[in-house]
Each structure stands twice: as structure tokens, then as C-alpha cells.
Amino acid sequence: MKHYQEIVDEIFGSLYKHRTLRTLFDPNSSEWNETTIEKKLEILKKILESNKITFEQLILGYKNFYKNELANKEHVLNSLESGILILLQNSL
């Protein structure tokens, strides 16, 4: 399976600005503040509609990246559930 950021780049273009997806999943980050909720939902929708990755694979890739590849950024995972909850509440 490809790295989730490679898939995001395939969908949005090489070295896409929001490729780490902290803008979607980390309400405590500066990246989160760069986009509106509507833009976040648009990004997520485009990723999922591409059929290149499932939501579960996307989350697992994100978690793996911040837990294993960037061990000094494990704190990012503490915001994941909050970010998903905010997106879900705003999509209903």
C-alpha cells in the first residue's frame, strides 16, 4: 500500500499544501486554522471519492506516520478523535 501522503499528492498534485492532513485531523495545529470546515470537508470528500484509499486506510496511514515515522510528533495523535468528531458534526 502506498503512503497516504503519496495518495493525497496523486489526487491534488505533487507536494500538495495539506498533504499531511493535519488540516483535517488536528484542531490544535496551525494547519487546521488555514482552512474552513467547508474546505476540510471538501478535501476529505475528494480523497474518499477518488477510491484510491478508504477512510480506515487514511486514518491508519495518518496514525502510522505520526506514531512511527515522526516519533517526536506522537502528540498529534491526541487530537485525531477531536478532529474527526468536529468534521462529523459539521457534515451532518
C-alpha atoms as an extended CHARMM CRD file, in Angstrom:
* protein
*
        92  EXT
         1         1  MET       CA              0.0000000000        0.0000000000        0.0000000000  PROA      1               0.0000000000
         2         2  LYS       CA              1.2520000000        3.4710000000       -0.8370000000  PROA      2               0.0000000000
         3         3  HSD       CA              1.9210000000        6.0710000000        1.8250000000  PROA      3               0.0000000000
         4         4  TYR       CA             -1.2150000000        8.1270000000        2.4570000000  PROA      4               0.0000000000
         5         5  GLN       CA              0.6330000000       11.3430000000        1.5420000000  PROA      5               0.0000000000
         6         6  GLU       CA              1.5750000000        9.8900000000       -1.8550000000  PROA      6               0.0000000000
         7         7  ILE       CA             -2.0930000000        9.1800000000       -2.4920000000  PROA      7               0.0000000000
         8         8  VAL       CA             -3.0530000000       12.7140000000       -1.4330000000  PROA      8               0.0000000000
         9         9  ASP       CA             -0.4330000000       14.0350000000       -3.8650000000  PROA      9               0.0000000000
        10        10  GLU       CA             -1.8500000000       11.8670000000       -6.6590000000  PROA      10              0.0000000000
        11        11  ILE       CA             -5.2930000000       13.3570000000       -6.0390000000  PROA      11              0.0000000000
        12        12  PHE       CA             -4.3500000000       17.0160000000       -5.5170000000  PROA      12              0.0000000000
        13        13  GLY       CA             -0.9500000000       17.3390000000       -7.1930000000  PROA      13              0.0000000000
        14        14  SER       CA              2.6640000000       16.8990000000       -6.1770000000  PROA      14              0.0000000000
        15        15  LEU       CA              3.6060000000       18.1560000000       -2.7100000000  PROA      15              0.0000000000
        16        16  TYR       CA              0.0550000000       19.2790000000       -2.0050000000  PROA      16              0.0000000000
        17        17  LYS       CA             -0.0810000000       22.0010000000        0.6620000000  PROA      17              0.0000000000
        18        18  HSD       CA             -2.2820000000       19.9420000000        3.0140000000  PROA      18              0.0000000000
        19        19  ARG       CA             -0.6860000000       16.5610000000        2.2920000000  PROA      19              0.0000000000
        20        20  THR       CA             -0.0390000000       15.7330000000        5.9610000000  PROA      20              0.0000000000
        21        21  LEU       CA             -3.7950000000       16.1290000000        6.6050000000  PROA      21              0.0000000000
        22        22  ARG       CA             -3.2860000000       17.9070000000        9.9040000000  PROA      22              0.0000000000
        23        23  THR       CA             -5.6390000000       20.4770000000        8.3990000000  PROA      23              0.0000000000
        24        24  LEU       CA             -8.3280000000       17.7530000000        8.6340000000  PROA      24              0.0000000000
        25        25  PHE       CA             -7.4520000000       15.8840000000       11.7950000000  PROA      25              0.0000000000
        26        26  ASP       CA             -5.5320000000       18.1580000000       14.1960000000  PROA      26              0.0000000000
        27        27  PRO       CA             -7.5950000000       21.0280000000       15.6450000000  PROA      27              0.0000000000
        28        28  ASN       CA             -4.5790000000       22.0410000000       17.7470000000  PROA      28              0.0000000000
        29        29  SER       CA             -2.3740000000       22.7220000000       14.7280000000  PROA      29              0.0000000000
        30        30  SER       CA             -1.7000000000       25.8350000000       12.6930000000  PROA      30              0.0000000000
        31        31  GLU       CA             -2.6360000000       23.8160000000        9.6030000000  PROA      31              0.0000000000
        32        32  TRP       CA             -6.1810000000       23.3890000000       10.9750000000  PROA      32              0.0000000000
        33        33  ASN       CA             -6.6280000000       27.1590000000       11.0910000000  PROA      33              0.0000000000
        34        34  GLU       CA             -5.6450000000       27.5660000000        7.4260000000  PROA      34              0.0000000000
        35        35  THR       CA             -8.9520000000       26.1870000000        6.1110000000  PROA      35              0.0000000000
        36        36  THR       CA            -12.6420000000       26.4550000000        6.8500000000  PROA      36              0.0000000000
        37        37  ILE       CA            -14.7290000000       23.4700000000        7.8970000000  PROA      37              0.0000000000
        38        38  GLU       CA            -16.2710000000       23.5390000000        4.4240000000  PROA      38              0.0000000000
        39        39  LYS       CA            -12.8320000000       23.3080000000        2.8090000000  PROA      39              0.0000000000
        40        40  LYS       CA            -11.8350000000       20.4830000000        5.1570000000  PROA      40              0.0000000000
        41        41  LEU       CA            -14.9480000000       18.5190000000        4.2050000000  PROA      41              0.0000000000
        42        42  GLU       CA            -14.2880000000       19.2290000000        0.5200000000  PROA      42              0.0000000000
        43        43  ILE       CA            -10.7310000000       17.8740000000        0.8410000000  PROA      43              0.0000000000
        44        44  LEU       CA            -11.8910000000       14.7570000000        2.6770000000  PROA      44              0.0000000000
        45        45  LYS       CA            -14.7220000000       14.1540000000        0.2080000000  PROA      45              0.0000000000
        46        46  LYS       CA            -12.3710000000       14.4070000000       -2.7670000000  PROA      46              0.0000000000
        47        47  ILE       CA             -9.9360000000       11.9540000000       -1.1680000000  PROA      47              0.0000000000
        48        48  LEU       CA            -12.6300000000        9.4070000000       -0.3970000000  PROA      48              0.0000000000
        49        49  GLU       CA            -14.3950000000        9.7930000000       -3.7540000000  PROA      49              0.0000000000
        50        50  SER       CA            -11.1150000000        9.0530000000       -5.5390000000  PROA      50              0.0000000000
        51        51  ASN       CA            -11.4500000000        5.4080000000       -4.4320000000  PROA      51              0.0000000000
        52        52  LYS       CA             -7.6630000000        5.3220000000       -4.0360000000  PROA      52              0.0000000000
        53        53  ILE       CA             -7.8960000000        4.8980000000       -0.2610000000  PROA      53              0.0000000000
        54        54  THR       CA            -10.5820000000        4.0680000000        2.2710000000  PROA      54              0.0000000000
        55        55  PHE       CA            -11.2600000000        6.2110000000        5.3100000000  PROA      55              0.0000000000
        56        56  GLU       CA             -9.8890000000        3.4280000000        7.5180000000  PROA      56              0.0000000000
        57        57  GLN       CA             -6.6760000000        3.2210000000        5.4660000000  PROA      57              0.0000000000
        58        58  LEU       CA             -6.3450000000        7.0030000000        5.5540000000  PROA      58              0.0000000000
        59        59  ILE       CA             -6.6200000000        7.0920000000        9.3500000000  PROA      59              0.0000000000
        60        60  LEU       CA             -4.2540000000        4.1460000000        9.7810000000  PROA      60              0.0000000000
        61        61  GLY       CA             -1.6910000000        5.8010000000        7.4750000000  PROA      61              0.0000000000
        62        62  TYR       CA             -2.0150000000        9.0970000000        9.3630000000  PROA      62              0.0000000000
        63        63  LYS       CA             -1.6010000000        7.3450000000       12.7140000000  PROA      63              0.0000000000
        64        64  ASN       CA              1.3750000000        5.3420000000       11.4900000000  PROA      64              0.0000000000
        65        65  PHE       CA              3.0680000000        8.4740000000       10.1600000000  PROA      65              0.0000000000
        66        66  TYR       CA              2.7760000000       10.3920000000       13.4200000000  PROA      66              0.0000000000
        67        67  LYS       CA              3.4420000000        7.4350000000       15.7010000000  PROA      67              0.0000000000
        68        68  ASN       CA              6.2860000000        5.6990000000       13.8750000000  PROA      68              0.0000000000
        69        69  GLU       CA              7.7590000000        7.8920000000       11.1520000000  PROA      69              0.0000000000
        70        70  LEU       CA              7.7230000000       11.1030000000       13.1930000000  PROA      70              0.0000000000
        71        71  ALA       CA              8.1560000000        9.7600000000       16.6900000000  PROA      71              0.0000000000
        72        72  ASN       CA              8.6210000000       13.2730000000       18.0950000000  PROA      72              0.0000000000
        73        73  LYS       CA              5.1280000000       14.2060000000       16.8320000000  PROA      73              0.0000000000
        74        74  GLU       CA              3.1280000000       11.4970000000       18.5870000000  PROA      74              0.0000000000
        75        75  HSD       CA              1.2230000000       14.2800000000       20.4100000000  PROA      75              0.0000000000
        76        76  VAL       CA             -0.5390000000       14.9660000000       17.0840000000  PROA      76              0.0000000000
        77        77  LEU       CA             -2.4620000000       11.7150000000       17.5460000000  PROA      77              0.0000000000
        78        78  ASN       CA             -4.0400000000       13.0400000000       20.7340000000  PROA      78              0.0000000000
        79        79  SER       CA             -6.1440000000       15.4000000000       18.5880000000  PROA      79              0.0000000000
        80        80  LEU       CA             -7.2450000000       12.8650000000       15.9790000000  PROA      80              0.0000000000
        81        81  GLU       CA            -10.5620000000       11.8980000000       17.5570000000  PROA      81              0.0000000000
        82        82  SER       CA            -11.4510000000       15.5410000000       18.2120000000  PROA      82              0.0000000000
        83        83  GLY       CA            -10.7560000000       16.4370000000       14.5850000000  PROA      83              0.0000000000
        84        84  ILE       CA            -12.8660000000       13.5700000000       13.2630000000  PROA      84              0.0000000000
        85        85  LEU       CA            -15.6780000000       14.4540000000       15.6550000000  PROA      85              0.0000000000
        86        86  ILE       CA            -15.6770000000       18.1080000000       14.5210000000  PROA      86              0.0000000000
        87        87  LEU       CA            -15.7810000000       17.0270000000       10.8680000000  PROA      87              0.0000000000
        88        88  LEU       CA            -18.5980000000       14.5810000000       11.5460000000  PROA      88              0.0000000000
        89        89  GLN       CA            -20.6550000000       17.1290000000       13.4990000000  PROA      89              0.0000000000
        90        90  ASN       CA            -20.2820000000       19.6410000000       10.6760000000  PROA      90              0.0000000000
        91        91  SER       CA            -21.1610000000       17.1730000000        7.9590000000  PROA      91              0.0000000000
        92        92  LEU       CA            -24.4830000000       16.1200000000        9.4890000000  PROA      92              0.0000000000
